[in-house]
Each structure stands twice: as C-alpha cells, then as structure tokens.
C-alpha cells in the first residue's frame, strides 16, 4: 500500500511536470 502510494505520487508529479502539449499528444493516441 505504501509503495503504491509513493509510485502514484511520483507519477502524479511527473505528469504535472510534463508540458501540456506532450500530455495532449499522449491522450490523443487514438483520435476519434
């Protein structure tokens, strides 16, 4: 549980550290 929380927290930090454009590209891998 503790490790999962740490990993989730690190992922959230890395996610917010990404440029918005990069996030949009990742979310739009399958454009409709």
Tab-separated table of C-alpha atoms in Angstrom:
chain	number	residue	atom	x	y	z
A	1	UNK	CA	0.000	0.000	0.000
A	2	UNK	CA	2.772	2.437	0.945
A	3	UNK	CA	4.789	1.609	-2.168
A	4	UNK	CA	1.686	2.054	-4.343
A	5	UNK	CA	1.084	5.480	-2.813
A	6	UNK	CA	4.696	6.510	-3.453
A	7	UNK	CA	4.540	5.330	-7.066
A	8	UNK	CA	1.215	7.083	-7.620
A	9	UNK	CA	2.561	10.295	-6.088
A	10	UNK	CA	5.705	10.154	-8.247
A	11	UNK	CA	3.582	9.527	-11.350
A	12	UNK	CA	1.350	12.489	-10.494
A	13	UNK	CA	4.393	14.740	-10.047
A	14	UNK	CA	5.890	13.553	-13.345
A	15	UNK	CA	2.505	14.008	-15.047
A	16	UNK	CA	2.173	17.625	-13.872
A	17	UNK	CA	5.793	18.253	-14.840
A	18	UNK	CA	5.066	17.289	-18.464
A	19	UNK	CA	4.360	20.036	-20.988
A	20	UNK	CA	0.667	20.358	-21.786
A	21	UNK	CA	1.324	19.620	-25.462
A	22	UNK	CA	3.046	16.364	-24.564
A	23	UNK	CA	0.109	15.359	-22.356
A	24	UNK	CA	-2.347	16.121	-25.153
A	25	UNK	CA	-0.316	14.005	-27.572
A	26	UNK	CA	-0.365	11.088	-25.118
A	27	UNK	CA	-4.122	11.443	-24.583
A	28	UNK	CA	-4.791	11.696	-28.315
A	29	UNK	CA	-3.051	8.477	-29.313
A	30	UNK	CA	-6.403	7.254	-30.675
A	31	UNK	CA	-8.094	10.341	-32.138
A	32	UNK	CA	-11.767	9.913	-32.977
